[in-house]
Tab-separated table of C-alpha atoms and ligand atoms in Angstrom:
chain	number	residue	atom	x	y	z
V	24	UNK	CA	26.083	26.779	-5.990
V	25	UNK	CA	25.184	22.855	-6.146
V	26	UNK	CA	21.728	22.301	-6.550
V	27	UNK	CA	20.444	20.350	-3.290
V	28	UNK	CA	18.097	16.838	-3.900
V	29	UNK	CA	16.305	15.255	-1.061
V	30	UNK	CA	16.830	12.241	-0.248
V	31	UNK	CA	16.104	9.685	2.114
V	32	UNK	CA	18.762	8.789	4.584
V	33	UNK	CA	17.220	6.270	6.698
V	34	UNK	CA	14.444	3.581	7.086
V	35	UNK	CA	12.417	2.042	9.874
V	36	UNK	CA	9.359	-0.260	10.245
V	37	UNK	CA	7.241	-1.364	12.911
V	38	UNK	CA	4.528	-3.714	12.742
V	39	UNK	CA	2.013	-5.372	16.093
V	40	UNK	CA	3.421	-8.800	17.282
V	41	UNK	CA	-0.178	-10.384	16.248
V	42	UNK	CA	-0.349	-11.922	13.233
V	43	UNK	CA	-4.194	-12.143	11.922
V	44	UNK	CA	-3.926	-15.247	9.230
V	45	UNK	CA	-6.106	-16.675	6.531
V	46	UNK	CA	-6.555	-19.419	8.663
V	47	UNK	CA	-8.247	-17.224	11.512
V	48	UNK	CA	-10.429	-15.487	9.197
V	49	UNK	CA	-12.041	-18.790	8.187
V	50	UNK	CA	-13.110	-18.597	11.372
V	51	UNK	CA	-15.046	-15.402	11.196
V	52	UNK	CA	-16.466	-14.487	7.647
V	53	UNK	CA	-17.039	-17.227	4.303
V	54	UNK	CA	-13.733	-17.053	3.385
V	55	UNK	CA	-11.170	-19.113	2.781
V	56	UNK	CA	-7.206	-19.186	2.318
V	57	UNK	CA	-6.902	-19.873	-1.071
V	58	UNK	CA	-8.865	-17.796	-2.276
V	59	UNK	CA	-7.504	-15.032	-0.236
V	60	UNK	CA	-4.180	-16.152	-1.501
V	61	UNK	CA	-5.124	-16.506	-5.089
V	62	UNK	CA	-7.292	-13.635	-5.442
V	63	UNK	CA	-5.383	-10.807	-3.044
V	64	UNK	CA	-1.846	-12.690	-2.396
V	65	UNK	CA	-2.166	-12.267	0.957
V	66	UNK	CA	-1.527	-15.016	4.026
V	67	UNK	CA	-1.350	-13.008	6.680
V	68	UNK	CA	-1.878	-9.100	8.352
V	69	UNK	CA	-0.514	-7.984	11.755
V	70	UNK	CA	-2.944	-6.592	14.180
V	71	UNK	CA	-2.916	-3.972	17.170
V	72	UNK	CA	-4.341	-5.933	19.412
V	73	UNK	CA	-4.485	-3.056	22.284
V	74	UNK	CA	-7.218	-0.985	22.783
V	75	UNK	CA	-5.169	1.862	24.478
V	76	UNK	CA	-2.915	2.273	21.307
V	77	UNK	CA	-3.630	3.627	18.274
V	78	UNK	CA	-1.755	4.872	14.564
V	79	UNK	CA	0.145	7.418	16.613
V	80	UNK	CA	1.700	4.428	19.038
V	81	UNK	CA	2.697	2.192	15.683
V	82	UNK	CA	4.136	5.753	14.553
V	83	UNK	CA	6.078	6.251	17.224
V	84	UNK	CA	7.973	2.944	17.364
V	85	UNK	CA	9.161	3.556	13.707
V	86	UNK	CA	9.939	7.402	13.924
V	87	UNK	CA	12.021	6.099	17.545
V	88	UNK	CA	13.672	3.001	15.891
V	89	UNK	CA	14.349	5.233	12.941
V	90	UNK	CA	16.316	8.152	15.076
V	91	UNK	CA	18.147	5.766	17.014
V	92	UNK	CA	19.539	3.843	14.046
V	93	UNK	CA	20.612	6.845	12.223
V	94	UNK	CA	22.387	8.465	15.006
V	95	UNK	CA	19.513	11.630	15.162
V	96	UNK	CA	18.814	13.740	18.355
V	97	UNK	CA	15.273	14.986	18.633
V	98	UNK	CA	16.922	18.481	18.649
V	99	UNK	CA	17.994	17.846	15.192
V	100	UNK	CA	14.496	17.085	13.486
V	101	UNK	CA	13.120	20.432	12.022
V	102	UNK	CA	9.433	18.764	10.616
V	103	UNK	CA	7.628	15.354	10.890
V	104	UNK	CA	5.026	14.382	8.506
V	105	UNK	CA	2.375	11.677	9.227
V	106	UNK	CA	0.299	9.921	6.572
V	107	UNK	CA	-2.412	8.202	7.692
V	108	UNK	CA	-5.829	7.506	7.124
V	109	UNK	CA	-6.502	6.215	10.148
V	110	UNK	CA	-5.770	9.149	12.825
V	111	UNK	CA	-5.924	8.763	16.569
V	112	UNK	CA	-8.640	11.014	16.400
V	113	UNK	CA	-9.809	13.617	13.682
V	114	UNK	CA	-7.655	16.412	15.590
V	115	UNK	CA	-5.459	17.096	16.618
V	116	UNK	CA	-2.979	15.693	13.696
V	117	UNK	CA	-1.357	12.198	14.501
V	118	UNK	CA	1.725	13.993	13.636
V	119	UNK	CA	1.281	16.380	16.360
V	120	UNK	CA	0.341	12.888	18.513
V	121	UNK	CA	3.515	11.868	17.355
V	122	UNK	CA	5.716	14.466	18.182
V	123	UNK	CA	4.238	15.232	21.385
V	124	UNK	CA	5.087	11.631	22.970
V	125	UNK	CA	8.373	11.724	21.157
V	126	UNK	CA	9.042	14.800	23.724
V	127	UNK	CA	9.590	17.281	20.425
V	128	UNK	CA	9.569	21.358	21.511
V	129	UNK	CA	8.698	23.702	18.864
V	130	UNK	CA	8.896	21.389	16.482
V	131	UNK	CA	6.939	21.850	13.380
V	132	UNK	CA	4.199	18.746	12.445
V	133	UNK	CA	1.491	17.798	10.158
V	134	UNK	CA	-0.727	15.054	8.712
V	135	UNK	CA	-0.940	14.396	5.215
V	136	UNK	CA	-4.063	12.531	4.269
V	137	UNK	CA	-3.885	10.928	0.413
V	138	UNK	CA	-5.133	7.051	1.759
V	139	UNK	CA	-2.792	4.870	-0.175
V	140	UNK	CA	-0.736	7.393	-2.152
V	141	UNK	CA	-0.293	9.252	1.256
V	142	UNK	CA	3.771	7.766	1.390
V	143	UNK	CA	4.188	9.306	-1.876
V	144	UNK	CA	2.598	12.879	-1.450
V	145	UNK	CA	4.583	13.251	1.791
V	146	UNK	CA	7.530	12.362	-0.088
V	147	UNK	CA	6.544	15.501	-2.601
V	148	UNK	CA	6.147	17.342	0.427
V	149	UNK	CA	9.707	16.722	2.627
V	150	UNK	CA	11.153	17.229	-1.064
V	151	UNK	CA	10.025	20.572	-1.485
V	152	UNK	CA	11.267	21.819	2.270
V	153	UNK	CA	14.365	19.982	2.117
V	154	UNK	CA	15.589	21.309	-1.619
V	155	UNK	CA	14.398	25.250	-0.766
V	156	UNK	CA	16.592	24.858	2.275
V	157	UNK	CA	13.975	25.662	4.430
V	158	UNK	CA	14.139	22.925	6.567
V	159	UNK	CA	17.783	20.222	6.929
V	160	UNK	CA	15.754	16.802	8.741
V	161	UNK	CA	12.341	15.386	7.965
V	162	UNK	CA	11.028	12.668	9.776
V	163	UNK	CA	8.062	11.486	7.057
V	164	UNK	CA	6.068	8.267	9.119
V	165	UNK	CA	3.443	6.079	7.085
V	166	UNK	CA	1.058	4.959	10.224
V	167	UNK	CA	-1.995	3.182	10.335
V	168	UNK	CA	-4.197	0.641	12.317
V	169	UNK	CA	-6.056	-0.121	9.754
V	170	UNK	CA	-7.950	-2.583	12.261
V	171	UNK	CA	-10.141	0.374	13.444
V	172	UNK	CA	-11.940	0.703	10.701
V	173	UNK	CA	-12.399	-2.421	9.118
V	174	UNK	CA	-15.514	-4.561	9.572
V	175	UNK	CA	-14.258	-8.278	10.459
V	176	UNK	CA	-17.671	-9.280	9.959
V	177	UNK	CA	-17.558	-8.300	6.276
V	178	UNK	CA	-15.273	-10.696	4.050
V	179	UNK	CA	-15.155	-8.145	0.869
V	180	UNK	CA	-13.108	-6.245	2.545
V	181	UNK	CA	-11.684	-7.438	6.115
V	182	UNK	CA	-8.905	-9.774	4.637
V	183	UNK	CA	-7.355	-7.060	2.689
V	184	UNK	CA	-5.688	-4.714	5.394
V	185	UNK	CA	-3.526	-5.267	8.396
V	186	UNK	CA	-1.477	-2.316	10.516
V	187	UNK	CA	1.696	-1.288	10.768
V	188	UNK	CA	4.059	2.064	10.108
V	189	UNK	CA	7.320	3.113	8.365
V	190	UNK	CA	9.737	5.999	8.943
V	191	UNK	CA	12.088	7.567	6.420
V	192	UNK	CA	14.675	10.212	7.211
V	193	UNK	CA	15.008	13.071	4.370
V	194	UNK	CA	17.777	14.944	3.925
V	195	UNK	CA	19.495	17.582	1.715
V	196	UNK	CA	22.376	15.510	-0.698
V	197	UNK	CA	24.567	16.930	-3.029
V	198	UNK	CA	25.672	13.684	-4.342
V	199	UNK	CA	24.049	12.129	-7.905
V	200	UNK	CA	21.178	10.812	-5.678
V	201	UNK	CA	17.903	11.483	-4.132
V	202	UNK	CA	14.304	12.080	-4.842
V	203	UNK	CA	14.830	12.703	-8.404
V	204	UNK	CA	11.373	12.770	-9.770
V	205	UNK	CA	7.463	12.172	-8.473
V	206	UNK	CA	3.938	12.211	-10.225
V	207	UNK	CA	0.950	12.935	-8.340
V	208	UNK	CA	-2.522	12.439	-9.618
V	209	UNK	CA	-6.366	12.146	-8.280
V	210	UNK	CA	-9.482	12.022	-9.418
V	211	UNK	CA	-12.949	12.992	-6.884
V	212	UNK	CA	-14.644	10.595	-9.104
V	213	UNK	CA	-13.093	7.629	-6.402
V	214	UNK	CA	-14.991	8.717	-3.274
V	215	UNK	CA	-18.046	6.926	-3.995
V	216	UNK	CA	-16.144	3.831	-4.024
V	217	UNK	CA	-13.922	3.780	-1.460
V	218	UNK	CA	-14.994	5.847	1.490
V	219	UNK	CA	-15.451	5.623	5.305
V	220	UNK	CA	-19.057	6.978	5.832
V	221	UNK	CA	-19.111	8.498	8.858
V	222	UNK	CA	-17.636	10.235	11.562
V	223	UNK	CA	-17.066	13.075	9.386
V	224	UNK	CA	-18.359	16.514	8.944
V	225	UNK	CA	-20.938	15.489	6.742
V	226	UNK	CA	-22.427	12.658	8.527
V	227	UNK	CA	-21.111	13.116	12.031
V	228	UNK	CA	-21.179	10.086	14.628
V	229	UNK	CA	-24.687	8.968	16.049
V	230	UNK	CA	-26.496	6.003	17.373
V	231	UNK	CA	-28.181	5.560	13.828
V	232	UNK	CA	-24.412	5.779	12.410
V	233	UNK	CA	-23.046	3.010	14.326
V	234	UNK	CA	-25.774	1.016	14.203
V	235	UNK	CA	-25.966	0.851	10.135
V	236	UNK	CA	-21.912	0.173	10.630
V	237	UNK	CA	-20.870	3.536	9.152
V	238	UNK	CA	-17.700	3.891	10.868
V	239	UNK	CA	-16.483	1.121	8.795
V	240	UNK	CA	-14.925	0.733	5.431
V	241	UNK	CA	-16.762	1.298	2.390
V	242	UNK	CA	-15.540	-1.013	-0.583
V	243	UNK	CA	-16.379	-1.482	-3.660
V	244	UNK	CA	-13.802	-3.579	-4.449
V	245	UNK	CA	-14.427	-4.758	-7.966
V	246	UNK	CA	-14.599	-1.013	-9.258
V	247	UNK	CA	-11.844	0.259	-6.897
V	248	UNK	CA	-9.588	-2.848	-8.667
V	249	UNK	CA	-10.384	-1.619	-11.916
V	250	UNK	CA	-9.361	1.529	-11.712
V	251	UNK	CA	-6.157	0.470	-9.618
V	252	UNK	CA	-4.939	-2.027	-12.195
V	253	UNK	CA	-4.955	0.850	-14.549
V	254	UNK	CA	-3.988	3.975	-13.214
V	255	UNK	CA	-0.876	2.253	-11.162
V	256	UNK	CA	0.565	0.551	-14.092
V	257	UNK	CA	-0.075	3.890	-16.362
V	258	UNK	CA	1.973	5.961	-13.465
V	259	UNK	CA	4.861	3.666	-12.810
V	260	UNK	CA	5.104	3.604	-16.842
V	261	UNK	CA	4.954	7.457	-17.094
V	262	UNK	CA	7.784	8.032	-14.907
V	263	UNK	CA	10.157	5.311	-16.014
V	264	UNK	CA	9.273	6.888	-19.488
V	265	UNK	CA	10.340	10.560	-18.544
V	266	UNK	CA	13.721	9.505	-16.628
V	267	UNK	CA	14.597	7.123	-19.360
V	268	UNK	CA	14.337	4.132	-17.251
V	269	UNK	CA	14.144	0.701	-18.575
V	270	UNK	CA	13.854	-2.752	-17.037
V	271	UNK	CA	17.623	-3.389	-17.739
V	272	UNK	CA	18.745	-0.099	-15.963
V	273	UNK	CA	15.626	0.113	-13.717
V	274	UNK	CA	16.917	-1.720	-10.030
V	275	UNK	CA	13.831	-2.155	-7.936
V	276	UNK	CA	10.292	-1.512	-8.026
V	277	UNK	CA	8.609	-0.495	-4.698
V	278	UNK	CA	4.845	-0.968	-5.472
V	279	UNK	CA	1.583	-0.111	-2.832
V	280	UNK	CA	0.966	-3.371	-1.856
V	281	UNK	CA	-2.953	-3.656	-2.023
V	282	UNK	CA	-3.555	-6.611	-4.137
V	283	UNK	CA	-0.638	-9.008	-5.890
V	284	UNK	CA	-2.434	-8.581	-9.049
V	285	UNK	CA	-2.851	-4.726	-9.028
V	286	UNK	CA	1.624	-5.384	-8.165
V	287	UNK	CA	1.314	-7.880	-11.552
V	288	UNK	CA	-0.288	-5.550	-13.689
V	289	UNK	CA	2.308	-2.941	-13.192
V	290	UNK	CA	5.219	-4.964	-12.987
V	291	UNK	CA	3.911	-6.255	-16.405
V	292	UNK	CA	3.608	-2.806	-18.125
V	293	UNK	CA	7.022	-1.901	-16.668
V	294	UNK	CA	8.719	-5.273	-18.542
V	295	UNK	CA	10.357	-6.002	-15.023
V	296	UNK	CA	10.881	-9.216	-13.813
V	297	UNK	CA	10.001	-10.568	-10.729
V	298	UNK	CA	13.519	-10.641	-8.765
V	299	UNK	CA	13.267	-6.655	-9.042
V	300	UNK	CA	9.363	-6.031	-7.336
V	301	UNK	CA	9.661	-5.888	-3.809
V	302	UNK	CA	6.774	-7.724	-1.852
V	303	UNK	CA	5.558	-8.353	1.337
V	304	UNK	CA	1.931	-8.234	0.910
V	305	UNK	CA	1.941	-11.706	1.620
V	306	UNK	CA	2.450	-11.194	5.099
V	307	UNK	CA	1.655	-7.766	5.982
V	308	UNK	CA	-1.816	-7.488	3.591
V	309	UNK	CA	-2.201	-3.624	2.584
V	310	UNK	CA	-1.197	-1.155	5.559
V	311	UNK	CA	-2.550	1.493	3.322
V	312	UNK	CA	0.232	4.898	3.749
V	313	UNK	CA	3.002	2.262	5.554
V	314	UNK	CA	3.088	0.004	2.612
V	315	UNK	CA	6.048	1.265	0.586
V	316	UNK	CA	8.472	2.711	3.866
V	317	UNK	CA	7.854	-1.165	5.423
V	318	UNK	CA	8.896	-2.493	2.036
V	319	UNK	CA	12.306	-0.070	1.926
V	320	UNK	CA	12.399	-0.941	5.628
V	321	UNK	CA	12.871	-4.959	4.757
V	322	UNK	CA	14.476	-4.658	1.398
V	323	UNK	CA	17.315	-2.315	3.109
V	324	UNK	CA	20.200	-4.661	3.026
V	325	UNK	CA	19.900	-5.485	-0.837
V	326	UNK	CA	20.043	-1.730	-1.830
V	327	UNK	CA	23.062	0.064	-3.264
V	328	UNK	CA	24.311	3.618	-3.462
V	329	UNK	CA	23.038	4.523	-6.916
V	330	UNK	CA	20.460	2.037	-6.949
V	331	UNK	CA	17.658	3.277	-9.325
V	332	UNK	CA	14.044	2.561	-7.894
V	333	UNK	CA	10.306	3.360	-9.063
V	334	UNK	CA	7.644	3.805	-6.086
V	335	UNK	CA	3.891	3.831	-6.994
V	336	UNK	CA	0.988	3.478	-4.959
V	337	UNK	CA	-2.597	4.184	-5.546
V	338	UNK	CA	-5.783	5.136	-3.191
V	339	UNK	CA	-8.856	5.828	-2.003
V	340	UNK	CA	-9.447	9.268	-3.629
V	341	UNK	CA	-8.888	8.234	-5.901
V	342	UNK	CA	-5.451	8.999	-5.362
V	343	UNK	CA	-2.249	7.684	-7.394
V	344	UNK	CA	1.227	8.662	-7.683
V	345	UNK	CA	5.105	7.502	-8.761
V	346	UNK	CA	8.271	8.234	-7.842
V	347	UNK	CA	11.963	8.164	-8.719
V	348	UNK	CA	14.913	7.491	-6.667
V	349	UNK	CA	18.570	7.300	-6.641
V	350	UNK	CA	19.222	5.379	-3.844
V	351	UNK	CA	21.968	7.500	-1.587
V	352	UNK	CA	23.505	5.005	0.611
A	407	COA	N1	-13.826	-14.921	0.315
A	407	COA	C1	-14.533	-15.656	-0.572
A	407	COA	N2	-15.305	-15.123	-1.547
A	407	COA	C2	-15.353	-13.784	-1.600
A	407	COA	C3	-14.653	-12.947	-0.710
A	407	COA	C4	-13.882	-13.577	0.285
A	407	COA	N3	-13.157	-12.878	1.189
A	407	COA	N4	-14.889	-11.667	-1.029
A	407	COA	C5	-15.719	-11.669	-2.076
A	407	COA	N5	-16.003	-12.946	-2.423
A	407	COA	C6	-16.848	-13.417	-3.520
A	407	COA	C7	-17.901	-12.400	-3.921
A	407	COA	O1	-19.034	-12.479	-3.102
A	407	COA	C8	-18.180	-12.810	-5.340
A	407	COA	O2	-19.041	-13.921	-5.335
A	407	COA	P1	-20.208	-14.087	-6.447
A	407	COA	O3	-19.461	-14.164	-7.766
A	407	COA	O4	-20.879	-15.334	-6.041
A	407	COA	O5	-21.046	-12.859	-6.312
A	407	COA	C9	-16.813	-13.285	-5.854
A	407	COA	O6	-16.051	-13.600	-4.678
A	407	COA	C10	-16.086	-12.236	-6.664
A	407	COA	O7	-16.176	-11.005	-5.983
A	407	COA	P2	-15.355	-9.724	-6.406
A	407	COA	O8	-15.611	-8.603	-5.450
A	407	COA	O9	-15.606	-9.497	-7.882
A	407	COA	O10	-13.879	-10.295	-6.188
A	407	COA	P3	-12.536	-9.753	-6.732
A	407	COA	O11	-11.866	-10.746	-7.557
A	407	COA	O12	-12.705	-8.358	-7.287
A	407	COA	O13	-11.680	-9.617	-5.386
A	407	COA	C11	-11.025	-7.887	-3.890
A	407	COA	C12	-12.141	-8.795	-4.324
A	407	COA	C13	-11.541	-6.996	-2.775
A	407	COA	C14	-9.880	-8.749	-3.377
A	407	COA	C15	-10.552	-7.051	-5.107
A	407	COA	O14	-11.651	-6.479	-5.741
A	407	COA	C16	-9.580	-5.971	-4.759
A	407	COA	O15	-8.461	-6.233	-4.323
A	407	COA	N6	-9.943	-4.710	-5.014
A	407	COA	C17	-9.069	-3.591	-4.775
A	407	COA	C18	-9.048	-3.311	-3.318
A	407	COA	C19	-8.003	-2.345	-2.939
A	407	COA	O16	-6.927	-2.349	-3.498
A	407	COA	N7	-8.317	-1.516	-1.949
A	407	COA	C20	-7.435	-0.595	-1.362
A	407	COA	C21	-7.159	0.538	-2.255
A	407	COA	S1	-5.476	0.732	-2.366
C-alpha cells in the first residue's frame, strides 16, 4: 500500500482593515519609526479595531475564505485546529468558537496553545491524523488579536505585534509531496520571560490584577531575543541538515516573523539569500501563531509543485520548532 503524507492543500489569510503604523505610535509611547524599523523591521501592524470581535472572528474569515477557495463543504471537514494565544476566552476552545459560528455538527475541534511555534505544532498534529488515516480534511487556523493583550502604553513591547489569522487545508497525498519532516522543541526555562501574568489559574483576575496591568504582556525582550536568535537559526539548520537540504536546492524559507533580525540570523546560518526568505513583518509586525500561514497565504502565487520549503518559528515557552515541505500544488 502507498504510504500517505499530509500535506497542505490550501491557504487563506485574513487580517483587520486598520493599519496601526510607526507613525501612530509616536503618538502614544517614546518611540519612534526608525528605530522601530531598524531595530524590529517593522512599519506597520493591523488592528481589530471592534470590541465585539475577537481571535475566533479573525479565525473565521480565514477558515471561510479558505473553504470557499478550495471548493470544501463544511460536511467534508473531519477536525479544525486553532492556535492561538490569544483565545476568546480561556474556555471553551477558540476552535470550538470557531466551528460553532462556522455552523459545524459533530465536528471534532481543539486549541493548540505553543505561542509562536503554535503554526508548527498544529502542523505535527493534522500530520499525525491525516497519515494514520484517521481523519481525510483538517482545517488548521493560526488566530490571534494580539491587540488584547498588549499594553500600548508600554513601548518595549507594543510595537512588536499586530492581529491577524491564517488557514491551511491538510490533506492525505500520495504524490512525492507533503509534510515531509518537523522538529519540535521547548524549554520551561522561557516562562519567566515571556509570560502574560494573569488571568490564569495561578493568579486569577482581580481589581489588584488589573490595576498593576497584569493582563498584559510580559517582555523581556532583550533575553527573549537572545535566546530566539539562537535556537531559530539552530532549528532551521537541523532540519535542512537531516533532509539534505542546501541553499542551492532549498526554495523558500518561511520564518516566524517576530523581529527582522531574529529572520537575519537564520537566514544567515541557512547560507540563503534574501530572494528565498519570505517577509511581511514589515507590514503585519508579529501575529504570533498566524505568522507563517499569512506568509504562505501572500507568497501563494510564486510557489511550485515540488517546491522545497523550511518553516521555523519560535515562542514564548520557550517554544521552537522547523519544518519541511514539498510543496503539492
Ligand atoms: N522605542 C525607542 N527606544 C526603545 C523602545 C522603543 N519602542 N523599546 C526599547 N527602547 C530602548 C530601551 O529603553 C533601551 O534604552 P537604554 O539603552 O537607554 O536603556 C534601548 O532601547 C535598548 O533596549 P533593548 O530592549 O535592549 O532593545 P532591543 O534592541 O533588544 O530591541 C526588542 C527590543 C523588543 C525589539 C527586541 O528585544 C526583540 O525583538 N526581542 C524579541 C521579541 C520577540 O521576538 N518576542 C516574541 C517572541 S516570538
Amino acid at each position: 500500500m502507498t504510504k500517505l503524507v499530509a500535506t497542505i492543500k490550501g491557504v487563506y489569510g485574513y487580517v483587520p482593515a486598520d493599519v496601526l503604523s510607526n507613525k501612530d505610535l509616536e503618538q502614544m509611547v517614546d518611540t519612534n519609526d526608525e528605530w522601530i524599523r531598524s531595530r524590529t523591521g517593522i512599519s506597520e501592524r493591523r488592528i481589530l479595531k471592534d470590541p465585539s470581535l475577537a481571535s475566533s472572528d479573525l479565525g473565521l474569515e480565514a477558515v471561510k475564505g479558505l473553504l470557499e477557495k478550495t471548493n470544501t463543504d463544511l460536511s467534508e471537514i473531519d477536525l479544525l485546529i486553532c492556535c492561538t494565544a490569544t483565545p476568546d476566552m480561556l474556555f471553551p476552545a477558540t476552535a470550538n468558537l470557531i466551528s460553532g459560528k462556522l455552523g459545524l455538527k459533530d465536528t471534532p475541534s481543539f486549541d493548540i496553545g505553543a505561542a509562536c511555534s503554535g503554526f508548527i505544532y498544529g502542523l505535527s498534529v493534522a500530520k499525525q491524523f491525516v497519515e494514520n488515516g484517521a481523519y481525510k480534511k483538517v482545517v488548521l487556523v493560526g488566530a490571534e488579536k494580539m491587540s488584547s493583550i498588549v499594553d500600548y502604553t508600554d513601548r518595549s513591547h507594543c510595537i512588536i505585534f499586530g492581529d491577524g489569522a491564517g488557514a491551511v487545508l491538510i490533506e492525505a497525498t500520495e504524490e512525492e509531496t507533503g509534510i515531509i519532516d518537523i522538529l519540535l522543541k521547548s524549554d520551561g526555562v522561557g516562562s519567566k520571560h515571556l509570560h502574560q501574568k494573569a488571568g490564569g489559574s495561578l493568579n486569577p483576575a482581580t481589581l489588584e490584577t488589573v490595576q498593576n496591568k497584569e493582563h498584559f504582556i510580559h517582555q523581556e525582550g532583550a533575553a527573549v531575543f537572545k535566546f530566539a536568535v539562537t535556537k531559530m537559526a539552530e532549528i532551521s539548520a537541523q532540519i535542512m541538515e537531516r533532509n539534505n537540504l542546501t541553499p542551492e536546492n532549498l526554495d523558500w524559507f518561511v520564518p516566524h516573523q517576530a523581529n527582522k533580525r531574529i529572520i537575519d540570523a537564520a537566514q544567515r546560518r541557512m547560507g540563503l539569500p534574501d530572494e528565498k526568505v519570505m517577509l511581511n513583518i514589515q507590514k503585519f509586525g508579529n501575529t504570533t501563531s498566524a505568522t507563517i500561514p499569512l506568509c504562505l497565504w501572500e507568497w501563494e502565487d510564486k510557489l511550485k509543485k515540488g517546491d522545497n520549503l523550511v518553516l521555523s518559528a519560535f515562542g514564548g515557552g520557550f517554544t521552537w520548532a522547523a519544518a519541511y515541505l514539498k510543496w503539492s500544488y
